[in-house]
mmCIF file of C-alpha atoms and ligand atoms in Angstrom:
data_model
loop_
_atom_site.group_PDB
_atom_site.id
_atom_site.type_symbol
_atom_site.label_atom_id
_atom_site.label_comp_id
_atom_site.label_asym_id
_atom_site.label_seq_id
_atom_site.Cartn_x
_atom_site.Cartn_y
_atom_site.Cartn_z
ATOM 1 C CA UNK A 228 -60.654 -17.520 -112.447
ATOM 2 C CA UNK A 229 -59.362 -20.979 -113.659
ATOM 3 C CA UNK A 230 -61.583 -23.789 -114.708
ATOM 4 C CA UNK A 231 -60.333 -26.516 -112.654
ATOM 5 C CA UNK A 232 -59.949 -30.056 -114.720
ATOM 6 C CA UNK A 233 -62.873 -32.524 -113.855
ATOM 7 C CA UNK A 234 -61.462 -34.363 -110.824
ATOM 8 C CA UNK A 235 -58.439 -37.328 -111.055
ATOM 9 C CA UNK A 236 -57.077 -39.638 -108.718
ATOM 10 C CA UNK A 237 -54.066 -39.734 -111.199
ATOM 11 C CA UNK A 238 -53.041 -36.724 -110.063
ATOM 12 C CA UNK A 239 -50.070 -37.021 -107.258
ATOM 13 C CA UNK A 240 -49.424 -34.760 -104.530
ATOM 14 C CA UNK A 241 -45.918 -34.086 -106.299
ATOM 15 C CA UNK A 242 -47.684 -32.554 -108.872
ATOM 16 C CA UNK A 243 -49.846 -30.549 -106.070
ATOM 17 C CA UNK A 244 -46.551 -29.455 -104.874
ATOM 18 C CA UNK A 245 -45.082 -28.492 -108.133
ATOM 19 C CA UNK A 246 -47.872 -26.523 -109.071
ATOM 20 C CA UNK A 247 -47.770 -24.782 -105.482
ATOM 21 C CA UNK A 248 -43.955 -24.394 -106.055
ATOM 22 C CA UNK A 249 -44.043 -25.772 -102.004
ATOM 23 C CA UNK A 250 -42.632 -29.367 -100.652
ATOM 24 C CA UNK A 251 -44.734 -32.614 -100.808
ATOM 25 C CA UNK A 252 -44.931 -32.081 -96.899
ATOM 26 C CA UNK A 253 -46.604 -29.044 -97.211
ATOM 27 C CA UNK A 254 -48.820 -30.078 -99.414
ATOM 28 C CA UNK A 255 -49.567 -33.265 -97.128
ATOM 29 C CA UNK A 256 -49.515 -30.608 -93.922
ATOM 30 C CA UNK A 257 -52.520 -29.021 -95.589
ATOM 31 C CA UNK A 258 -54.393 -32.206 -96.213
ATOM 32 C CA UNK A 259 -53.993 -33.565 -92.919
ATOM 33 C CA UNK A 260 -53.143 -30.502 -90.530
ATOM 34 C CA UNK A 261 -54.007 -27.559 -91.728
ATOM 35 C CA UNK A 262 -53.766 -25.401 -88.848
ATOM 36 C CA UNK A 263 -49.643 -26.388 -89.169
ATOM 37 C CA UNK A 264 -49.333 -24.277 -92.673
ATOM 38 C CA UNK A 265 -49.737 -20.535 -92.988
ATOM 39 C CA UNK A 266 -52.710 -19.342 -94.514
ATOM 40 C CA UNK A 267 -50.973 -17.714 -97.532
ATOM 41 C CA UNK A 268 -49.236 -21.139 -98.444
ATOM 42 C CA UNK A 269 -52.640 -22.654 -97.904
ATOM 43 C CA UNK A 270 -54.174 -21.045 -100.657
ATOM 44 C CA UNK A 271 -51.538 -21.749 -102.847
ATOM 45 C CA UNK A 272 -51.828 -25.145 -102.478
ATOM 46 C CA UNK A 273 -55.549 -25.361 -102.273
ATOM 47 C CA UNK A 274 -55.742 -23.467 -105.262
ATOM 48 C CA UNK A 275 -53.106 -26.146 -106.933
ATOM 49 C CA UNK A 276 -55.381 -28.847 -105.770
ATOM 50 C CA UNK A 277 -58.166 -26.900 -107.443
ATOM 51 C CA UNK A 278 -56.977 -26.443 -110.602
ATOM 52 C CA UNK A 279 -55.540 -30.092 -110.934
ATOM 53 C CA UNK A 280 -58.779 -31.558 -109.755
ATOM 54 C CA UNK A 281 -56.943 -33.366 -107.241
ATOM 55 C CA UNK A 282 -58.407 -36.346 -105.433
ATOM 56 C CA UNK A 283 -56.523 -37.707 -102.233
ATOM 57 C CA UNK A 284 -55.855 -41.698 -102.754
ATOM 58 C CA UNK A 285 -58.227 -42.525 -99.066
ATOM 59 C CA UNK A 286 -57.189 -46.291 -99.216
ATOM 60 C CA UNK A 287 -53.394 -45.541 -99.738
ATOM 61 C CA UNK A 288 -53.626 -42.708 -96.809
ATOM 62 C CA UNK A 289 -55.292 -45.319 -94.415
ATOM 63 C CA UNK A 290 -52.788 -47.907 -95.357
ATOM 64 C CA UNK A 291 -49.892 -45.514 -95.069
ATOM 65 C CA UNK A 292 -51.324 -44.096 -91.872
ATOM 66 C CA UNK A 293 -52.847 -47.632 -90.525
ATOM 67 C CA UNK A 294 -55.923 -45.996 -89.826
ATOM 68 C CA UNK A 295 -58.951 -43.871 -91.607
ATOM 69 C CA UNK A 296 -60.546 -40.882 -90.469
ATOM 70 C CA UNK A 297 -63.417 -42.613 -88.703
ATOM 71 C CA UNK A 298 -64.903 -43.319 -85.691
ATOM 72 C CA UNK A 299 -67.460 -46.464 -85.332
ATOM 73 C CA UNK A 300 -70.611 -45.746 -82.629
ATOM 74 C CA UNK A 301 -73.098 -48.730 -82.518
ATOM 75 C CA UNK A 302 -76.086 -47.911 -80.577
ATOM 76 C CA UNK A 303 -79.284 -49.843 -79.326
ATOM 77 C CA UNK A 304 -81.941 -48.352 -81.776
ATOM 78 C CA UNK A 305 -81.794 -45.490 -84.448
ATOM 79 C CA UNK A 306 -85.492 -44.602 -83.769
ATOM 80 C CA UNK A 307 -85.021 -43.941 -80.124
ATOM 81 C CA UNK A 308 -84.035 -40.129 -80.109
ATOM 82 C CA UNK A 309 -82.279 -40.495 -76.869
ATOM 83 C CA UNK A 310 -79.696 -42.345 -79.225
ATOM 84 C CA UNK A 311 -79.937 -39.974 -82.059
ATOM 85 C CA UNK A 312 -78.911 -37.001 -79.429
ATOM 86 C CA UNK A 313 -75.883 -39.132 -78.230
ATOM 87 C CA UNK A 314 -75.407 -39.692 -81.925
ATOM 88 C CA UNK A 315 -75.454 -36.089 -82.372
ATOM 89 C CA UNK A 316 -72.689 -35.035 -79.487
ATOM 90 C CA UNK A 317 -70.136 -38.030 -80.963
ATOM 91 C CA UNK A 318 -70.637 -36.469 -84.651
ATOM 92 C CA UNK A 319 -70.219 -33.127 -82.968
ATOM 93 C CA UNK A 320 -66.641 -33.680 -81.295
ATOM 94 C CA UNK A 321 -65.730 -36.345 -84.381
ATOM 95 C CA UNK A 322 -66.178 -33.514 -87.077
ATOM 96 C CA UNK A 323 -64.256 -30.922 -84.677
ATOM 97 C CA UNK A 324 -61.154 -33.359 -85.106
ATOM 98 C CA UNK A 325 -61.915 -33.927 -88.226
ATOM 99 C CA UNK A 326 -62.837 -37.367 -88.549
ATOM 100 C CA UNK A 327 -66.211 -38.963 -89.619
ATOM 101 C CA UNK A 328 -68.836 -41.173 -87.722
ATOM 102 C CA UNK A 329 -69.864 -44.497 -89.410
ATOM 103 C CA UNK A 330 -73.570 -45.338 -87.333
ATOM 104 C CA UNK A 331 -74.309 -48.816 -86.491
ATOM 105 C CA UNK A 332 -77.747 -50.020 -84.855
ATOM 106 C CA UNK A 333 -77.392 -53.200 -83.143
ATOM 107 C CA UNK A 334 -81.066 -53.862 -82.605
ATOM 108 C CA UNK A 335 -79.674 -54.759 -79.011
ATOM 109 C CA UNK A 336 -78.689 -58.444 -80.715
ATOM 110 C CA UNK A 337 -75.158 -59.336 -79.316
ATOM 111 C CA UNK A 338 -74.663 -61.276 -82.980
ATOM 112 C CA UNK A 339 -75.558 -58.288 -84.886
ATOM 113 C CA UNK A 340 -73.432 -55.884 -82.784
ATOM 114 C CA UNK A 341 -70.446 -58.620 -83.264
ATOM 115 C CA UNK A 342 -70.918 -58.379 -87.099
ATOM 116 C CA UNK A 343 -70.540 -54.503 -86.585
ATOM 117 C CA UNK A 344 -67.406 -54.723 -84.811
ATOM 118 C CA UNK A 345 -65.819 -56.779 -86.666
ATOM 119 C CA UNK A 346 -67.129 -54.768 -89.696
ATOM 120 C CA UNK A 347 -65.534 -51.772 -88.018
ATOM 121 C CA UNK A 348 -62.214 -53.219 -87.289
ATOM 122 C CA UNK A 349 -62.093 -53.959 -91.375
ATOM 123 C CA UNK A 350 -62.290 -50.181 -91.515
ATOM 124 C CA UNK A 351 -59.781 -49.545 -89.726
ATOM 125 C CA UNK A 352 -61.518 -47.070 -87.643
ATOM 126 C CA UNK A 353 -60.029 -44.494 -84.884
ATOM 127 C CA UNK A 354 -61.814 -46.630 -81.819
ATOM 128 C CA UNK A 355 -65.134 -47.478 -81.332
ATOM 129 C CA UNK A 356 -68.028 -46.463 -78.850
ATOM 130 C CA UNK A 357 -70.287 -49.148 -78.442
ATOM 131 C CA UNK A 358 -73.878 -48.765 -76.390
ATOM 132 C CA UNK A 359 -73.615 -52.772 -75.343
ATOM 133 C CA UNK A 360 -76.492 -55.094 -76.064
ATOM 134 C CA UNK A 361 -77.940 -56.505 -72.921
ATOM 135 C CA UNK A 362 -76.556 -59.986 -73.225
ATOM 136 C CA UNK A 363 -73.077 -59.028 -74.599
ATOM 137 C CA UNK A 364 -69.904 -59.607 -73.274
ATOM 138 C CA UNK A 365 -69.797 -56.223 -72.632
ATOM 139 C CA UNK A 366 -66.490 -56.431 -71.707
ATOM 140 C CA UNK A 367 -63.839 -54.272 -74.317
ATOM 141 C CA UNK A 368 -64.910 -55.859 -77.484
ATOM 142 C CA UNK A 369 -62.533 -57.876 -79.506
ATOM 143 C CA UNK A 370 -61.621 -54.501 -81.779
ATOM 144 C CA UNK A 371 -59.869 -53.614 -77.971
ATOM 145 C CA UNK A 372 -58.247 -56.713 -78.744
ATOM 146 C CA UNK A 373 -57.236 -55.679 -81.739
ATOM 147 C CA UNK A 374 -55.738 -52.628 -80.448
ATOM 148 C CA UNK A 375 -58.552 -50.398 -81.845
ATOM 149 C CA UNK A 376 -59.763 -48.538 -78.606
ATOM 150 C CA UNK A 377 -62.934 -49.041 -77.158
ATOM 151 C CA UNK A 378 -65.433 -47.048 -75.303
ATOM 152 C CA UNK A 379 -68.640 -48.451 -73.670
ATOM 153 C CA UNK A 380 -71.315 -45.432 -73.816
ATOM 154 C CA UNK A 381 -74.154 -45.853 -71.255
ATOM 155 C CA UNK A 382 -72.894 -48.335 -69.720
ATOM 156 C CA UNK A 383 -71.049 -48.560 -66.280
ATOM 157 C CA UNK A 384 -67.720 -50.714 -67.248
ATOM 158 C CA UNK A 385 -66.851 -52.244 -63.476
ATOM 159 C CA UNK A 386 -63.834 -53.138 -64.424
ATOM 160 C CA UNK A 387 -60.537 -50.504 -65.317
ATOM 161 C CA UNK A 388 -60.672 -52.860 -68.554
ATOM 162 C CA UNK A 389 -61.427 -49.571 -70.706
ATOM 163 C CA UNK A 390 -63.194 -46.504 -70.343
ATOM 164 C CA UNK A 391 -66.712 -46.146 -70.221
ATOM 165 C CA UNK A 392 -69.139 -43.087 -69.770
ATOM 166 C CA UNK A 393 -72.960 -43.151 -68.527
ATOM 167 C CA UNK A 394 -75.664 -42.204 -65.972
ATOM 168 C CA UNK A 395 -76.245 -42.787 -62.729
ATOM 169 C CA UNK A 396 -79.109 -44.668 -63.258
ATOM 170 C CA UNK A 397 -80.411 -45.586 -59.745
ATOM 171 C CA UNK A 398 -80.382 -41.929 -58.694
ATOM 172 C CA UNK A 399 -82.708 -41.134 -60.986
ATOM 173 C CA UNK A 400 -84.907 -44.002 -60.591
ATOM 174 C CA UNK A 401 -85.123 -42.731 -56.808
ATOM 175 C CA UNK A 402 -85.513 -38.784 -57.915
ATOM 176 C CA UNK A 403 -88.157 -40.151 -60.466
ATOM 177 C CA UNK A 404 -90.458 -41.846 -57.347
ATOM 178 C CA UNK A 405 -89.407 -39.289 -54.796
ATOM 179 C CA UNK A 406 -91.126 -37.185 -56.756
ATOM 180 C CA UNK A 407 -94.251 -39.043 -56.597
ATOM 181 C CA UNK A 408 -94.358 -40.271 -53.086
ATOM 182 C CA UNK A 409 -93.745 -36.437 -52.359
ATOM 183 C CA UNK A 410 -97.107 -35.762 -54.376
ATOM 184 C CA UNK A 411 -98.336 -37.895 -51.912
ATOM 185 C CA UNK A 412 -98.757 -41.198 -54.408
ATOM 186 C CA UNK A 413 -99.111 -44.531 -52.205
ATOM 187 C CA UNK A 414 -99.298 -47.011 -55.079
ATOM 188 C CA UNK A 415 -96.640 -46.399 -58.236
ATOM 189 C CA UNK A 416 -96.194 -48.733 -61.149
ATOM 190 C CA UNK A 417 -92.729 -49.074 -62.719
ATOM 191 C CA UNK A 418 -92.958 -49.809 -66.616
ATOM 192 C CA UNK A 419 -90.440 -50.826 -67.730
ATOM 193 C CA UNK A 420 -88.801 -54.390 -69.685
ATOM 194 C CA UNK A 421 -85.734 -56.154 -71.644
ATOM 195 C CA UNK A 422 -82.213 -56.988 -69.786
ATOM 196 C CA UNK A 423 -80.440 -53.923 -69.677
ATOM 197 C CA UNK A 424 -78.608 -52.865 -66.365
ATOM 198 C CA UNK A 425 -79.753 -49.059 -67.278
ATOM 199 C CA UNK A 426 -83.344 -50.238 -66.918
ATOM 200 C CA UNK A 427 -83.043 -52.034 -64.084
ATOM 201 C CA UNK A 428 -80.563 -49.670 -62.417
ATOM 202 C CA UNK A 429 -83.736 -47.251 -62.372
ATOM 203 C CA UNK A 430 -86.213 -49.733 -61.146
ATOM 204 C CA UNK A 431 -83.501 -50.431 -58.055
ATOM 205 C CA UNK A 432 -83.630 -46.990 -57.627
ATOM 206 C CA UNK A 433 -87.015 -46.541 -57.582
ATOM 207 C CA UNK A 434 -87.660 -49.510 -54.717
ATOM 208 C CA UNK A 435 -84.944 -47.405 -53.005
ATOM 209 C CA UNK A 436 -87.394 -44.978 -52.567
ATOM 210 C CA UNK A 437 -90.204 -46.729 -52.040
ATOM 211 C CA UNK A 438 -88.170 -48.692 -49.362
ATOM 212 C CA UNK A 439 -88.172 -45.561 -47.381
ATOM 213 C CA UNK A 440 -91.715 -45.552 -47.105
ATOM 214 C CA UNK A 441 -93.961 -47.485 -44.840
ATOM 215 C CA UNK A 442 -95.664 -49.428 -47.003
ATOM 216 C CA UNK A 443 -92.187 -49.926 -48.071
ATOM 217 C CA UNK A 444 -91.180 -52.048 -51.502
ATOM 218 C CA UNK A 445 -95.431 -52.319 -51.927
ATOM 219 C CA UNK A 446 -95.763 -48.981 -52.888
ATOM 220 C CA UNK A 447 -94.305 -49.938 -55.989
ATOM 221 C CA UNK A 448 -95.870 -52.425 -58.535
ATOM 222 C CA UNK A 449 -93.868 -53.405 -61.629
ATOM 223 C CA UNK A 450 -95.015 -53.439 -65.233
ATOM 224 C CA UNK A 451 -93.656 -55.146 -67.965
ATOM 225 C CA UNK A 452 -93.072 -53.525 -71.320
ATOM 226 C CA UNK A 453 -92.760 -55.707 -74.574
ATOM 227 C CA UNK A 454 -90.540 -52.993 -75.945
ATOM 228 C CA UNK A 455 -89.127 -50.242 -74.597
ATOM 229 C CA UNK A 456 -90.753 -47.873 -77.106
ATOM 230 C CA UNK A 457 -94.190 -46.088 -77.674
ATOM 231 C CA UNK A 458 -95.624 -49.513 -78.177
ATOM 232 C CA UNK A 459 -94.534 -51.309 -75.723
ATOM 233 C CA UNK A 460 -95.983 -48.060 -73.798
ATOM 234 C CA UNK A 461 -99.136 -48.948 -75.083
ATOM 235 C CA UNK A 462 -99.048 -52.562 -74.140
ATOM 236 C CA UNK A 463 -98.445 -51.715 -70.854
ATOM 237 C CA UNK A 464 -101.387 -49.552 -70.518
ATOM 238 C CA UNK A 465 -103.561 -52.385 -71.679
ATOM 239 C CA UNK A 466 -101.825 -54.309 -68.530
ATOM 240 C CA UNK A 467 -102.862 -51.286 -66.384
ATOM 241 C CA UNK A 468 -106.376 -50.932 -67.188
ATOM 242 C CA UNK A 469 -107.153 -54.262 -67.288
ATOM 243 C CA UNK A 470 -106.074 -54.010 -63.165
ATOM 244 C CA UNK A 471 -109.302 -53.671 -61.185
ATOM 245 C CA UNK A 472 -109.876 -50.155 -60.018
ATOM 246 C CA UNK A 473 -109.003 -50.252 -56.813
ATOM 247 C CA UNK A 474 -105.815 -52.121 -57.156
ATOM 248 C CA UNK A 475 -104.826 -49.442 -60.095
ATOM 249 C CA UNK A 476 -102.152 -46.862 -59.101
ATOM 250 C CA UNK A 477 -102.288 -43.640 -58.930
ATOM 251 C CA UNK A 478 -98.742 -43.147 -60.981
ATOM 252 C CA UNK A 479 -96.439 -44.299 -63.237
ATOM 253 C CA UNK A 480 -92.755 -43.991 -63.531
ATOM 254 C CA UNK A 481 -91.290 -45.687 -67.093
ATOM 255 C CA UNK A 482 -88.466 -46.802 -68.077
ATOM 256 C CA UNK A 483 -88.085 -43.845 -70.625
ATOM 257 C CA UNK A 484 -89.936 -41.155 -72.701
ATOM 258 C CA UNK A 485 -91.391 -43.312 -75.249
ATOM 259 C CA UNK A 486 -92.840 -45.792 -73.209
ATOM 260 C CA UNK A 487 -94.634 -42.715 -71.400
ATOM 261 C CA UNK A 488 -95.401 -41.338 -74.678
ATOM 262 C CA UNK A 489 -97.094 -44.866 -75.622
ATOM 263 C CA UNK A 490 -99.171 -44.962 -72.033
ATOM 264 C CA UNK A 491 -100.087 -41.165 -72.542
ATOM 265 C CA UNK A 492 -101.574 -41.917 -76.076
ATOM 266 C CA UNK A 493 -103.487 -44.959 -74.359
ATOM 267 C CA UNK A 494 -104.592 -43.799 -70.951
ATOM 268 C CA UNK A 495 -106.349 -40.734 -73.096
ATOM 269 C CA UNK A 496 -107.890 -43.082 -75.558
ATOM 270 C CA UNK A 497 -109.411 -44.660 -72.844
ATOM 271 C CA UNK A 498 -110.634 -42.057 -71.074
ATOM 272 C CA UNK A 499 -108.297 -41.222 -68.467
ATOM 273 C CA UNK A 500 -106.356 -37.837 -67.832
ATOM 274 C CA UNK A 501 -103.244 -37.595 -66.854
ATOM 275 C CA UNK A 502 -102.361 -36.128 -64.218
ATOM 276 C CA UNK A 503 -105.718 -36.132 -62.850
ATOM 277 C CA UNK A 504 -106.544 -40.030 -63.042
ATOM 278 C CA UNK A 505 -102.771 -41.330 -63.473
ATOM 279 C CA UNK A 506 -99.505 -39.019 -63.136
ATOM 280 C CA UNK A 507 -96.778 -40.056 -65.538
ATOM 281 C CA UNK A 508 -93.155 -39.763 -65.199
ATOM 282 C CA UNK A 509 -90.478 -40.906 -68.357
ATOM 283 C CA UNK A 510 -86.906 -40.643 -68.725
ATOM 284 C CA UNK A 511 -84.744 -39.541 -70.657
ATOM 285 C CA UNK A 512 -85.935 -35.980 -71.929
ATOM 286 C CA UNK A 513 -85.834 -36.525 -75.247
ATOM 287 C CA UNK A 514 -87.242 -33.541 -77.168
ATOM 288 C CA UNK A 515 -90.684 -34.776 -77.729
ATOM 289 C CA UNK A 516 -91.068 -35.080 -73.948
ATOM 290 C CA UNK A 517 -91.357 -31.745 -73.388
ATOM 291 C CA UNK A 518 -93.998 -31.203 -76.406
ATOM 292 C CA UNK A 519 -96.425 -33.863 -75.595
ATOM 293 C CA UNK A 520 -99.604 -33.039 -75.138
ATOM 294 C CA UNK A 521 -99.594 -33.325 -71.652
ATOM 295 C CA UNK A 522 -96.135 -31.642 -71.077
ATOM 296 C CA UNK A 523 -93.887 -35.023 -69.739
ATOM 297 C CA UNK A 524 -92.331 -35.074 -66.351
ATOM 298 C CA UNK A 525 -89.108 -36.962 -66.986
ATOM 299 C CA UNK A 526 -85.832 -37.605 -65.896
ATOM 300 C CA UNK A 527 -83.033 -35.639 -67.760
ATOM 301 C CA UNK A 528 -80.284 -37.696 -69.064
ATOM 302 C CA UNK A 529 -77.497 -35.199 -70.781
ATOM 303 C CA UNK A 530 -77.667 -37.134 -74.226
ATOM 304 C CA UNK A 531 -75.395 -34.693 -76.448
ATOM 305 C CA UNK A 532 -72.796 -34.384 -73.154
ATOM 306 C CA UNK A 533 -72.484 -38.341 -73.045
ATOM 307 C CA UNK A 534 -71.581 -38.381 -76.735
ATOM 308 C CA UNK A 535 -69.007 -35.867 -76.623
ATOM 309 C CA UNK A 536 -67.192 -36.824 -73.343
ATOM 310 C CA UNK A 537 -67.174 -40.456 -75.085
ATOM 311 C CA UNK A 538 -65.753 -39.488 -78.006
ATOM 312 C CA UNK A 539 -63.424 -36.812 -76.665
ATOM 313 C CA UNK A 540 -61.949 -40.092 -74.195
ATOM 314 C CA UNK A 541 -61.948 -42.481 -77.327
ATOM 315 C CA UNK A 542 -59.794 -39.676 -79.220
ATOM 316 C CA UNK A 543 -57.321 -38.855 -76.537
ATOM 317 C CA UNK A 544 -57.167 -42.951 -76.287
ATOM 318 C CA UNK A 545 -56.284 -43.515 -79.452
ATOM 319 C CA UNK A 546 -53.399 -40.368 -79.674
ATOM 320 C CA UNK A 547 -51.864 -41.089 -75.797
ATOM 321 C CA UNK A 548 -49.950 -44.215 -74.722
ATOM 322 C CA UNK A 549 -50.235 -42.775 -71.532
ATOM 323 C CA UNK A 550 -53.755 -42.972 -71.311
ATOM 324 C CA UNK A 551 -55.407 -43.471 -68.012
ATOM 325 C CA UNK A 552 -59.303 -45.439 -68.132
ATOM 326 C CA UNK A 553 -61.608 -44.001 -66.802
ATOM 327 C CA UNK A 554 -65.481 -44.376 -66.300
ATOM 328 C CA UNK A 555 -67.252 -40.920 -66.621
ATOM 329 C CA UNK A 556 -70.907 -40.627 -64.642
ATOM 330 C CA UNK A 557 -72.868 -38.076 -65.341
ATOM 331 C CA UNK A 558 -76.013 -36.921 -62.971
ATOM 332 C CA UNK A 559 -79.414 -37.026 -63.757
ATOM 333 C CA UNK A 560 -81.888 -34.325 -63.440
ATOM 334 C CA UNK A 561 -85.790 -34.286 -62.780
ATOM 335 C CA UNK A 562 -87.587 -31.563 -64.889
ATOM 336 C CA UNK A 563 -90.896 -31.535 -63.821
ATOM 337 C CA UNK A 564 -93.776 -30.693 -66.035
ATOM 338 C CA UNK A 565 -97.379 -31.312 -66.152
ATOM 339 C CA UNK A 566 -97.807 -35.150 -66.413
ATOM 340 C CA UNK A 567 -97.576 -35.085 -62.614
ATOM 341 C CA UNK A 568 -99.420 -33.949 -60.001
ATOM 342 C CA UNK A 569 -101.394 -34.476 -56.332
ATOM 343 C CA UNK A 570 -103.460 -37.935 -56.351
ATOM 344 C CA UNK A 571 -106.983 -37.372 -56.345
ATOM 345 C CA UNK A 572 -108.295 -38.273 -52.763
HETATM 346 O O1 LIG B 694 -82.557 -48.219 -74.709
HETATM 347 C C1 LIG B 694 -83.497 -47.979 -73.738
HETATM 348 C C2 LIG B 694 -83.114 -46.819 -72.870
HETATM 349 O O2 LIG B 694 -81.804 -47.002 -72.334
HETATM 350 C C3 LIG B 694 -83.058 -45.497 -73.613
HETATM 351 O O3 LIG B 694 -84.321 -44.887 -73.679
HETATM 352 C C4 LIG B 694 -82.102 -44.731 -72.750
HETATM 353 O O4 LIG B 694 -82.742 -44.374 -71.531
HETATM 354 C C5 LIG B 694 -81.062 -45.793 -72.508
HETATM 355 O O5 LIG B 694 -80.320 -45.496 -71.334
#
C-alpha cells in the first residue's frame, strides 16, 4: 500500500487530476458531488488525493463558490435538552447534505443573538435558523437582508416575510389542563415566566380550558418562574408552599420539563407527593421527563422533527429561486405518565 506524504495545501487539484490521469472537473465532481462520478473513477482519485496528501484550499472554495458548507442555528439555551434535540434533527439533515452546523446560544439576549448573526453572515453560511429571543425583532434577521436565508424555528412568523416552523402552542396548553380538569382538578397553577410567545401561547391555552369550566378563568392561578429551568422550578415551589393550604392547588401545569423537574425535586423535599398531594404536568418531553422519579406527564413537542423540517426548508431556500415561504406547525401530543392523577377529596 502507499505511504501517503504528510498532508499539503500546496498540492493543486491539477496535480490530483494528473495523478488520477482524470479532468480537474472530475476531480472537483468528487470533492463536491460525489454521487455525480462513478465509483471506479472515485477511487482513483481518492486514492490520488491520498497519496499526495491533498488538502482542499476551504477559504478559496467558499470564495469561489460565495458560500461555505455551513449552516448557522442559534438557539435560546444549550443546557435546555429540548434545544439540544432540535439541535440534533438540524445536524441530522445538515450532515445528510453534507454541510456542517456552527451552534450559537443566544442566552435569549437580542444583542447577543445580533452579534451571532452578524458573526454568521462573516461565514458566509448556507442560511440560518434562528430560535428568536423574546424581545427581538424577530422579523427575518438582517443576514435575510443580506440574502443569506433565514428560518425562524419555534416561532410562529405571522408574516409570509420567511419561513418559519413551530408548535401549536395553545393546543397544548389546553390538552395540558384538559387533562387535569378531567382528573377532576378545580384549582391549577400555571408556572411558567420570561416574554416568549411559546410560553404564553400555552398559558392562553390553558385559560382556554379553564374558560370552559364554571369556575371559569379561576380555576387557574398563575405562577411566576425566575427562569424557565430546574431552578426557576424550584423557586416556584417556594411560591407554592408558602400559599396557605387551602388556597394551594391541587395541580400544576409548567411551562416545560425542567421547571417540573425543579418543582418535583422541591415538592418531595418538602414533604409532598406527587401525584397524591400535587399532580404535575411539563412540556416538552425531553428525555429526562420520562425517567424522573415520578414518571412526568408532559406535553410532547416533536424536537428532532422541528429541526429537520427547518433545515430541510432553509436548504431547499437557499438552492430554489422559486421558493415558496411557508410556516410549518407541528401538533402537540399529551403522554401521560404518573405525575398525574385524581385529586384527593
Ligand atoms: O425556552 C423555553 C421553552 O420554549 C423550551 O423549554 C421549549 O418548550 C421552547 O418552546
Amino acid at each position: 500500500m502507499t505511504t501517503p506524504k504528510s498532508s499539503s495545501s500546496t498540492t493543486s487539484v491539477r496535480e490530483v487530476a494528473r495523478r488520477a490521469g482524470v479532468s480537474v472537473g472530475t476531480v472537483s465532481n468528487v470533492l463536491n458531488r460525489p454521487d455525480l462520478v462513478a465509483s471506479p473513477t472515485r477511487d482513483r482519485v481518492r486514492r490520488a488525493i491520498d497519496e499526495l496528501g491533498f488538502v482542499r484550499n476551504e477559504s478559496a472554495r467558499q470564495l469561489r463558490a460565495g458560500r461555505s458548507r455551513t449552516l448557522g442555528l442559534i438557539v435560546l439555551d444549550i443546557t435546555n435538552p429540548f434545544f439540544t434535540d432540535v439541535a440534533r434533527g438540524v445536524e441530522d439533515a445538515a450532515s445528510a447534505a453534507g454541510l456542517s452546523v456552527i451552534l450559537c446560544n443566544s442566552d435569549d439576549d437580542p444583542e447577543k443573538e445580533a452579534r451571532y448573526v452578524e458573526l454568521l453572515v462573516e461565514q458566509r453560511v448556507q442560511g440560518i435558523l434562528i430560535v428568536p429571543a423574546a424581545a427581538s425583532t424577530r422579523q427575518p434577521s438582517l443576514a435575510a437582508s443580506r440574502g443569506i436565508p433565514t428560518i425562524l424555528l419555534d416561532y410562529y412568523l405571522k408574516t409570509p416575510l420567511g419561513c418559519s416552523v413551530s408548535v401549536d402552542d395553545v393546543a397544548g396548553g389546553h390538552m395540558a389542563v384538559r387533562h387535569l380538569l378531567d382528573l377532576g382538578h378545580t384549582r391549577i397553577a400555571f408556572v411558567g415566566g420570561g416574554s416568549s410567545t411559546q410560553v404564553a401561547d400555552r398559558q392562553r391555552g390553558a385559560l382556554k380550558a379553564a374558560a370552559a369550566t364554571k369556575a371559569g378563568h379561576g380555576t387557574v392561578m398563575t405562577i411566576t418562574a425566575p427562569s424557565l429551568n430546574v431552578a426557576g422550578g424550584r423557586e416556584a415551589a417556594g411560591s407554592l408552599l408558602a400559599l396557605p393550604a387551602r388556597e394551594r392547588p391541587s395541580a400544576v401545569f409548567c411551562a416545560n420539563d425542567l421547571i417540573a423537574l425543579g418543582l418535583l425535586q422541591e415538592l418531595g423535599a418538602s414533604g409532598l407527593s406527587v401525584p397524591g398531594d400535587i399532580s404535575l404536568v411539563g412540556y416538552d418531553d425531553i428525555e429526562f421527563a420520562a425517567s424522573a422519579g415520578v414518571p412526568l406527564t408532559s406535553v410532547r413537542q416533536p424536537r428532532q422533527e422541528l429541526g429537520q423540517v427547518a433545515a430541510a426548508l432553509l436548504l431547499e431556500e437557499a438552492a430554489d429561486p422559486d421558493h415558496r415561504h411557508r410556516q410549518v406547525v407541528f401538533d402537540p401530543e399529551l403522554v401521560i405518565r404518573a405525575s398525574t392523577g385524581r385529586p384527593v377529596s
